[in-house]
Coordinates of C-alpha atoms and ligand atoms in Angstrom, one line a residue:
M185 CA 0.1 -28.4 -28.9
T186 CA -3.3 -30.3 -28.9
S187 CA -6.1 -29.5 -26.6
S188 CA -5.7 -32.8 -24.4
S189 CA -2.0 -32.4 -24.2
K190 CA -2.6 -28.9 -22.6
P191 CA -1.3 -28.8 -18.8
P192 CA -4.1 -28.3 -16.7
L193 CA -5.5 -24.9 -15.5
M194 CA -3.8 -24.2 -11.8
A195 CA -6.6 -22.2 -9.6
L196 CA -5.1 -18.5 -8.7
D197 CA -5.4 -19.1 -5.0
Q198 CA -3.4 -22.5 -4.9
A199 CA -0.7 -20.5 -7.0
L200 CA -0.6 -17.6 -4.4
D201 CA -0.6 -19.9 -1.8
E202 CA 2.8 -21.9 -3.1
L203 CA 4.5 -18.5 -4.3
L204 CA 3.7 -17.5 -0.9
A205 CA 5.3 -20.4 0.5
H206 CA 8.7 -19.9 -1.2
A207 CA 8.8 -16.0 0.4
E208 CA 10.6 -16.3 3.6
P209 CA 11.0 -13.3 5.2
L210 CA 14.5 -11.6 4.4
A211 CA 17.3 -11.8 7.3
G212 CA 17.7 -8.6 9.4
H213 CA 16.8 -5.0 9.5
E214 CA 17.8 -1.2 9.0
T215 CA 17.4 1.2 11.4
L216 CA 15.9 4.5 9.5
P217 CA 15.1 8.1 10.4
S218 CA 11.1 7.8 10.2
F219 CA 11.2 10.6 7.7
E220 CA 12.6 8.2 5.4
A221 CA 10.6 5.1 6.3
D222 CA 7.1 5.7 4.5
G223 CA 6.1 2.8 2.9
R224 CA 8.0 0.3 4.6
V225 CA 7.8 -2.8 7.3
L226 CA 8.6 -2.2 10.8
A227 CA 10.9 -4.9 11.8
A228 CA 9.8 -4.5 15.5
D229 CA 6.7 -3.7 17.7
L230 CA 7.0 -0.2 19.0
V231 CA 6.1 -0.2 22.6
S232 CA 5.0 3.4 23.9
A233 CA 7.4 4.4 27.0
L234 CA 4.3 7.3 27.8
Q235 CA 0.7 7.7 27.4
V236 CA -0.9 10.3 24.9
P237 CA -2.0 13.1 25.6
P238 CA 0.8 13.1 28.3
Q239 CA -2.0 15.1 30.4
D240 CA -5.7 16.0 30.7
N241 CA -6.0 19.0 28.4
S242 CA -8.0 21.3 26.9
S243 CA -9.3 20.8 23.3
M244 CA -10.8 24.6 23.1
D245 CA -9.8 28.2 23.3
G246 CA -12.0 28.8 26.5
Y247 CA -12.3 29.0 30.3
A248 CA -11.3 25.5 32.6
L249 CA -13.9 25.3 35.5
R250 CA -15.4 23.2 37.7
C251 CA -19.0 22.5 37.1
A252 CA -19.7 22.5 40.5
D253 CA -19.0 26.1 41.1
L254 CA -21.7 26.9 38.9
A255 CA -25.3 27.4 40.2
A256 CA -27.1 28.2 36.4
A257 CA -26.3 29.7 32.9
G258 CA -25.1 33.6 33.6
S259 CA -23.2 32.6 36.3
V260 CA -20.0 34.8 37.0
L261 CA -16.7 33.6 37.7
R262 CA -13.4 35.5 38.7
V263 CA -10.7 34.6 35.9
S264 CA -7.7 33.4 38.3
Q265 CA -4.9 32.1 35.9
R266 CA -4.2 32.0 32.3
I267 CA -2.6 28.9 30.8
A268 CA -1.4 28.6 27.3
A269 CA 0.0 25.3 25.7
G270 CA 3.1 24.0 26.3
H271 CA 2.6 25.9 30.0
A272 CA 1.2 24.3 33.4
G273 CA -1.2 26.0 35.2
E274 CA -1.8 25.9 39.2
P275 CA -4.4 24.0 40.9
L276 CA -8.1 26.0 40.4
A277 CA -8.9 28.2 43.3
P278 CA -12.3 27.3 44.5
G279 CA -14.8 29.4 42.7
T280 CA -12.9 30.7 39.7
A281 CA -12.2 30.1 36.2
A282 CA -9.2 29.7 34.2
R283 CA -8.6 31.3 30.7
I284 CA -7.3 28.4 28.9
F285 CA -5.9 27.8 25.2
T286 CA -6.2 24.7 23.1
G287 CA -3.8 22.0 24.4
A288 CA -3.2 23.8 27.6
P289 CA -3.0 21.0 30.1
M290 CA -6.5 21.1 32.5
P291 CA -5.3 22.7 36.2
P292 CA -5.6 20.6 38.7
G293 CA -9.0 20.6 40.2
A294 CA -10.9 21.6 37.2
D295 CA -13.3 19.5 35.3
A296 CA -14.6 21.1 31.8
V297 CA -14.1 23.6 29.4
V298 CA -16.6 26.4 28.8
M299 CA -15.7 27.4 25.0
Q300 CA -14.9 31.1 24.5
E301 CA -18.3 31.2 22.3
D302 CA -20.1 30.1 25.1
A303 CA -18.8 32.7 27.7
E304 CA -18.8 36.6 27.8
M305 CA -15.5 38.2 29.2
L306 CA -16.0 41.1 31.6
A307 CA -13.3 43.7 32.2
P308 CA -10.8 43.1 35.1
A309 CA -11.8 45.8 37.9
G310 CA -7.9 47.0 38.3
A311 CA -4.4 46.4 36.6
G312 CA -2.8 43.1 37.2
E313 CA -6.2 41.5 37.7
L314 CA -7.7 39.0 34.5
G315 CA -11.2 40.1 35.2
S316 CA -14.2 37.8 35.1
V317 CA -16.1 35.8 32.5
R318 CA -20.2 35.1 32.5
I319 CA -21.0 31.6 31.5
L320 CA -23.6 31.8 29.2
A321 CA -24.0 27.6 28.7
L322 CA -24.0 25.1 31.6
P323 CA -21.0 22.9 30.9
Q324 CA -21.4 18.6 31.6
P325 CA -17.9 17.3 33.7
G326 CA -15.9 16.4 30.9
Q327 CA -16.5 18.5 27.9
W328 CA -13.6 20.2 25.8
V329 CA -11.3 18.0 27.8
R330 CA -8.8 15.1 26.2
R331 CA -8.3 12.7 28.8
A332 CA -4.7 11.8 29.2
G333 CA -4.3 8.3 27.7
E334 CA -7.1 8.8 25.1
D335 CA -5.0 8.0 22.2
V336 CA -2.2 5.8 23.8
T337 CA -2.0 4.4 27.1
R338 CA 1.6 3.9 28.7
G339 CA 3.3 0.4 27.5
A340 CA 0.9 -0.3 24.5
V341 CA 2.1 -1.5 21.5
V342 CA 1.0 1.1 19.3
L343 CA 2.3 -0.3 15.7
A344 CA 3.0 -3.7 15.8
R345 CA 5.9 -5.9 13.5
G346 CA 4.8 -6.7 10.2
E347 CA 2.7 -3.2 10.0
R348 CA 3.2 -1.4 6.5
L349 CA 4.3 2.6 7.4
S350 CA 2.0 5.1 6.4
P351 CA 2.1 8.9 6.9
A352 CA -0.2 8.4 9.8
S353 CA 1.9 5.7 11.2
L354 CA 4.6 7.8 11.3
G355 CA 2.9 10.6 12.9
L356 CA 2.0 7.9 15.7
A357 CA 5.4 7.0 16.1
A358 CA 6.7 10.5 16.4
S359 CA 3.6 11.2 19.2
I360 CA 5.6 8.4 21.1
G361 CA 8.9 10.1 21.2
L362 CA 10.2 8.2 18.1
A363 CA 12.7 9.5 15.8
Q364 CA 14.2 6.1 14.1
L365 CA 12.6 2.8 12.9
A366 CA 13.9 -0.5 12.4
V367 CA 12.5 -1.5 9.5
A368 CA 13.1 -4.9 7.2
P369 CA 15.4 -4.4 4.9
R370 CA 14.4 -3.8 1.2
P371 CA 14.1 -6.6 -1.5
R372 CA 16.6 -6.2 -4.0
V373 CA 15.4 -6.8 -6.9
A374 CA 16.7 -7.4 -10.5
L375 CA 14.3 -6.3 -13.6
F376 CA 14.7 -6.8 -17.1
S377 CA 12.4 -7.4 -20.1
T378 CA 12.8 -10.1 -23.0
G379 CA 11.2 -9.7 -26.7
D380 CA 13.4 -8.4 -29.9
E381 CA 10.4 -6.7 -30.5
L382 CA 11.2 -4.1 -28.2
V383 CA 12.4 -0.8 -28.2
M384 CA 13.0 1.5 -25.3
P385 CA 11.3 5.0 -25.7
G386 CA 13.8 7.7 -26.3
E387 CA 15.9 5.2 -28.6
L388 CA 13.7 5.6 -32.0
P389 CA 11.5 8.0 -32.7
P390 CA 8.1 6.7 -33.5
E391 CA 8.5 7.1 -37.7
Q392 CA 11.9 5.4 -37.3
M393 CA 10.3 1.9 -35.6
P394 CA 10.8 -0.7 -37.8
P395 CA 7.9 -3.1 -38.6
G396 CA 7.0 -5.3 -36.0
A397 CA 8.9 -3.5 -33.4
I398 CA 7.5 -1.9 -30.0
Y399 CA 8.3 -0.1 -27.3
N400 CA 8.8 -1.3 -24.1
S401 CA 6.1 -0.5 -21.6
N402 CA 6.3 -2.9 -19.0
R403 CA 9.1 -1.6 -17.8
F404 CA 8.3 1.6 -16.9
F405 CA 5.2 0.4 -14.9
L406 CA 7.3 -2.8 -13.4
R407 CA 9.9 -0.5 -12.2
A408 CA 7.6 2.3 -10.5
L409 CA 5.2 -0.4 -9.2
L410 CA 8.9 -1.9 -7.3
H411 CA 9.7 1.2 -6.4
R412 CA 6.4 1.6 -4.4
L413 CA 6.7 -1.2 -2.5
G414 CA 9.9 -0.5 -1.2
C415 CA 12.1 -2.5 -3.5
E416 CA 15.9 -1.7 -4.7
V417 CA 15.9 -2.2 -7.9
S418 CA 18.6 -3.0 -10.8
D419 CA 17.2 -2.7 -14.3
L420 CA 19.1 -4.7 -16.4
G421 CA 16.6 -3.6 -19.5
V422 CA 15.9 -5.7 -22.5
V423 CA 17.5 -8.9 -22.8
P424 CA 17.6 -10.5 -26.2
D425 CA 15.7 -13.5 -27.0
R426 CA 18.8 -15.7 -27.0
R427 CA 20.0 -18.3 -24.7
A428 CA 23.4 -17.3 -24.0
A429 CA 22.4 -13.7 -23.5
T430 CA 19.6 -14.8 -20.7
L431 CA 21.9 -17.1 -19.0
A432 CA 24.4 -14.2 -18.6
A433 CA 21.6 -11.7 -17.8
L434 CA 20.5 -14.4 -14.6
K435 CA 23.6 -15.5 -13.8
T436 CA 24.5 -11.8 -13.0
A437 CA 21.1 -11.1 -11.3
A438 CA 21.0 -13.7 -8.9
D439 CA 24.5 -12.8 -7.3
H440 CA 23.1 -9.7 -5.9
H441 CA 19.4 -10.0 -5.9
D442 CA 16.7 -11.4 -3.7
L443 CA 14.3 -11.5 -6.9
I444 CA 15.0 -11.6 -10.5
L445 CA 12.0 -10.2 -12.2
T446 CA 11.2 -10.6 -16.0
S447 CA 8.5 -10.1 -18.4
G448 CA 8.3 -11.8 -21.7
G449 CA 9.0 -15.2 -22.7
V450 CA 7.3 -17.6 -20.2
S451 CA 4.8 -18.9 -22.8
V452 CA 5.7 -21.9 -24.6
G453 CA 6.8 -20.6 -27.6
E454 CA 10.1 -21.5 -29.6
E455 CA 10.9 -18.0 -28.9
D456 CA 10.7 -18.0 -24.8
H457 CA 14.2 -18.6 -23.7
I458 CA 13.6 -18.2 -20.1
K459 CA 12.2 -21.7 -19.2
P460 CA 15.4 -23.6 -20.6
A461 CA 18.0 -20.9 -18.7
V462 CA 16.7 -21.0 -15.7
E463 CA 16.1 -24.8 -15.4
Q464 CA 19.6 -24.5 -16.3
L465 CA 20.9 -22.3 -13.6
G466 CA 18.5 -24.0 -10.9
H467 CA 14.6 -25.0 -11.1
L468 CA 11.8 -23.4 -13.3
A469 CA 7.7 -24.0 -12.8
L470 CA 5.7 -22.7 -15.4
W471 CA 2.2 -22.5 -14.2
Q472 CA -0.8 -21.8 -16.7
I473 CA -3.0 -20.0 -14.2
A474 CA -6.7 -20.0 -14.8
M475 CA -6.8 -16.2 -14.4
K476 CA -7.6 -13.5 -17.5
P477 CA -5.8 -11.2 -18.1
G478 CA -2.6 -13.2 -17.1
K479 CA -2.7 -17.0 -17.5
P480 CA 1.4 -17.9 -17.9
F481 CA 3.1 -17.3 -15.0
A482 CA 6.8 -18.6 -13.6
Y483 CA 8.2 -19.2 -10.8
G484 CA 11.9 -20.6 -9.9
R485 CA 15.1 -20.1 -8.3
V486 CA 18.5 -19.3 -9.7
R487 CA 21.5 -20.5 -8.1
R488 CA 24.3 -18.1 -7.0
D489 CA 27.6 -18.5 -7.6
G490 CA 29.7 -20.7 -4.6
D491 CA 27.6 -21.3 -2.0
A492 CA 25.8 -18.4 -1.6
G493 CA 22.1 -19.7 -1.7
H494 CA 19.5 -18.6 -4.3
A495 CA 17.6 -15.7 -6.2
H496 CA 13.8 -16.3 -6.3
F497 CA 12.5 -16.1 -10.1
I498 CA 9.4 -14.7 -11.1
G499 CA 8.6 -14.6 -15.1
L500 CA 5.6 -12.4 -15.9
P501 CA 3.7 -12.6 -19.0
G502 CA 4.2 -10.4 -21.7
N503 CA 1.1 -8.8 -22.8
P504 CA 1.4 -5.4 -20.7
V505 CA -2.3 -5.6 -18.7
S506 CA -1.3 -9.6 -17.9
S507 CA 1.7 -8.2 -16.3
F508 CA 0.3 -5.5 -14.7
V509 CA -2.7 -7.5 -13.3
T510 CA -0.2 -10.4 -12.3
F511 CA 2.2 -8.0 -10.8
L512 CA -0.7 -6.8 -8.7
L513 CA -2.0 -9.6 -7.2
L514 CA 1.1 -12.2 -7.4
V515 CA 4.4 -10.2 -6.8
R516 CA 2.9 -7.5 -4.8
P517 CA 2.1 -10.3 -1.9
F518 CA 5.3 -12.3 -2.6
L519 CA 7.4 -8.9 -2.2
L520 CA 5.1 -8.2 1.1
K521 CA 5.8 -11.0 2.6
L522 CA 10.0 -10.7 2.1
Q523 CA 9.4 -7.6 4.5
G524 CA 7.4 -9.8 6.5
A525 CA 4.2 -7.7 6.3
R526 CA 1.2 -8.9 7.8
E527 CA -1.7 -7.6 5.6
L528 CA -1.2 -9.3 2.1
A529 CA -4.2 -9.3 0.3
P530 CA -6.0 -6.4 -1.0
R531 CA -10.0 -5.9 0.6
P532 CA -12.3 -6.0 -2.2
L533 CA -15.8 -4.0 -1.8
T534 CA -19.1 -4.8 -3.1
L535 CA -20.6 -2.4 -5.8
P536 CA -23.3 -2.9 -8.1
A537 CA -22.4 -3.6 -11.9
H538 CA -23.7 -0.8 -14.2
F539 CA -22.6 -3.0 -17.2
D540 CA -23.6 -6.4 -18.5
L541 CA -21.4 -9.4 -19.1
P542 CA -23.4 -11.2 -21.2
R543 CA -20.6 -13.9 -21.8
A544 CA -18.7 -15.5 -18.8
D545 CA -15.0 -16.6 -19.1
K546 CA -14.0 -20.2 -18.0
R547 CA -11.2 -18.4 -16.2
R548 CA -11.5 -16.0 -13.2
E549 CA -11.7 -12.9 -14.4
F550 CA -9.9 -9.5 -13.4
L551 CA -12.2 -7.0 -15.3
R552 CA -10.6 -3.1 -15.6
V553 CA -13.5 -1.1 -14.3
R554 CA -14.1 2.7 -13.1
R555 CA -16.3 3.9 -10.4
N556 CA -19.4 6.1 -11.5
A557 CA -20.9 9.2 -9.9
A558 CA -23.8 6.7 -9.1
G559 CA -21.9 4.5 -7.1
G560 CA -21.4 1.7 -9.7
L561 CA -18.9 0.2 -11.8
E562 CA -18.6 0.7 -15.2
L563 CA -16.6 -1.6 -17.7
F564 CA -13.8 -0.5 -20.2
S565 CA -15.0 -1.3 -23.9
N566 CA -12.1 -3.4 -25.1
Q567 CA -10.6 -6.0 -22.3
S568 CA -8.1 -7.3 -24.2
S569 CA -4.4 -7.8 -22.3
G570 CA -2.6 -6.0 -24.9
V571 CA -4.7 -2.7 -24.5
L572 CA -2.9 -0.8 -21.8
T573 CA -5.4 1.9 -22.0
S574 CA -7.5 0.0 -19.8
A575 CA -5.4 0.2 -16.9
V576 CA -5.1 4.0 -16.9
W577 CA -9.2 4.5 -17.5
G578 CA -10.1 2.1 -14.7
D579 CA -9.4 2.7 -11.3
G580 CA -9.4 -0.8 -10.0
L581 CA -10.7 -4.1 -11.2
V582 CA -13.8 -6.2 -10.7
D583 CA -12.7 -10.2 -9.5
N584 CA -15.6 -12.4 -11.1
P585 CA -15.4 -15.7 -10.6
A586 CA -15.3 -18.3 -13.7
G587 CA -18.1 -19.1 -15.8
R588 CA -20.2 -16.1 -13.9
T589 CA -22.1 -13.1 -16.1
I590 CA -23.0 -10.2 -15.0
A591 CA -26.1 -7.9 -15.4
Q592 CA -26.9 -4.8 -14.4
G593 CA -27.2 -4.1 -11.1
D594 CA -25.5 -7.7 -10.1
P595 CA -22.8 -7.1 -6.5
V596 CA -19.8 -7.9 -7.9
S597 CA -16.4 -7.7 -5.7
F598 CA -14.4 -4.8 -6.5
I599 CA -10.5 -4.4 -5.6
P600 CA -9.8 -0.9 -5.8
F601 CA -6.3 0.5 -7.2
S602 CA -6.1 2.3 -4.6
E603 CA -5.5 -1.1 -2.4
L604 CA -3.0 -2.4 -5.0
L605 CA -0.6 0.1 -6.1
A606 CA 0.0 1.7 -2.3
Ligands
LIG84 P1 5.3 -13.0 -24.6 O1 4.8 -13.4 -23.5 O2 6.8 -13.1 -25.0 O3 5.0 -13.9 -25.8 O4 4.5 -12.0 -25.6 C1 3.4 -11.5 -25.4 C2 3.2 -10.2 -25.9 O5 3.4 -9.0 -25.2 C3 3.6 -9.6 -27.0 O6 2.5 -9.2 -27.9 C4 4.9 -8.7 -26.8 O7 5.1 -8.3 -28.0 C5 4.4 -7.9 -25.5 N1 5.4 -7.8 -24.7 C6 6.4 -8.0 -24.1 N2 6.9 -7.6 -23.5 C7 6.7 -6.5 -23.4 C8 6.6 -5.4 -23.3 N3 8.3 -5.1 -22.4 N4 6.5 -4.3 -23.1 C9 5.1 -4.1 -24.0 N5 4.7 -5.3 -24.6 C10 5.5 -6.6 -24.5
LIG85 MG1 8.4 -12.4 -25.9

């Protein structure tokens, strides 16, 4: 192909917009025990039927009292009751203190807690009495009191539909009494790799690998990434570089899946069978995205048998780093949108480059970098799209605009993998 007949490159943002425009959220929902809902997307708002905490309570082990009863530091109050967490106290008798423990409800009439470290217990005068306490430091009203409803008010939406559940949000849902949560259905994804050169690790030991053969690495990270995004994965393995085999795999996959995800075979080489096969069964757009790594990318649809709609098709490039990066930047938001998630984009940070990039690329580049102890970013030495070591060494990507060189100290946009792998 001559350079004049090359298709124009598509901007990554445009590719993402087009892709997301096809991602209709999946219909329906499932109700799960909260214990199993980590990482899933909420299908309904969670509205609190109570306030949290349910009543004012002590945040310290100490003494609950009325500030107005204390004239000066060193005042002594009789201890009139003892209140442990889980037990309600009596109204506080004037001029007395209540022995109180963390989480116990404040007795009516008390307005502050003095922690036990700021008090001196004086022995009871007789049996059945609780003694008295010398208050060493004068409290302010409200001191060491957690206010009723300070976390959640009654009627508040504590978590909104479209929120992705995290360990902390599962705890918050439990704090308003929920043990079951309505979440979006799992996207059903059929995964297969293409390429006659691929051998599954375990199939042949390294010393028996024929010339030209390589181990299938994409299959391993793609499957793990899909699981992290809440997908149900059918792994169809490696499909040989032949039209009939590719057609058969696509047909089977379309019937029972929302998305068919493949890696390899989306360049325009003669050995790339994905394009004609998807076109025969539906339609396909091959994009040349102005990004590095990861230029070739395909989106299409494969018809299901009968009148049962279609499955989405996404073809990732075969080079491992291209496959990895395009998954994170394009497939991840697509799968989150299928689940109705509201937040699709990773939040970048601005950090100083502790490296030079003297030669700018014509495409927007996603460099594998890692944070150093000085708070800057270091660049992996080999940024080739075949070098998977860069993605393991790195802890994120610098999103570098097309045509921009980078000098030591320049602020750059850094997307941590922690944002992209969650
Ligand atoms: P392709 O996109 O099929 O032209 O493949 C581009 C490059 O990625 C070739 O060097 C392939 O051997 C390599 N490749 C394709 N699929 C995989 C895979 N599943 N694991 C590792 N390398 C792959
Ligand atoms: Mg190939």
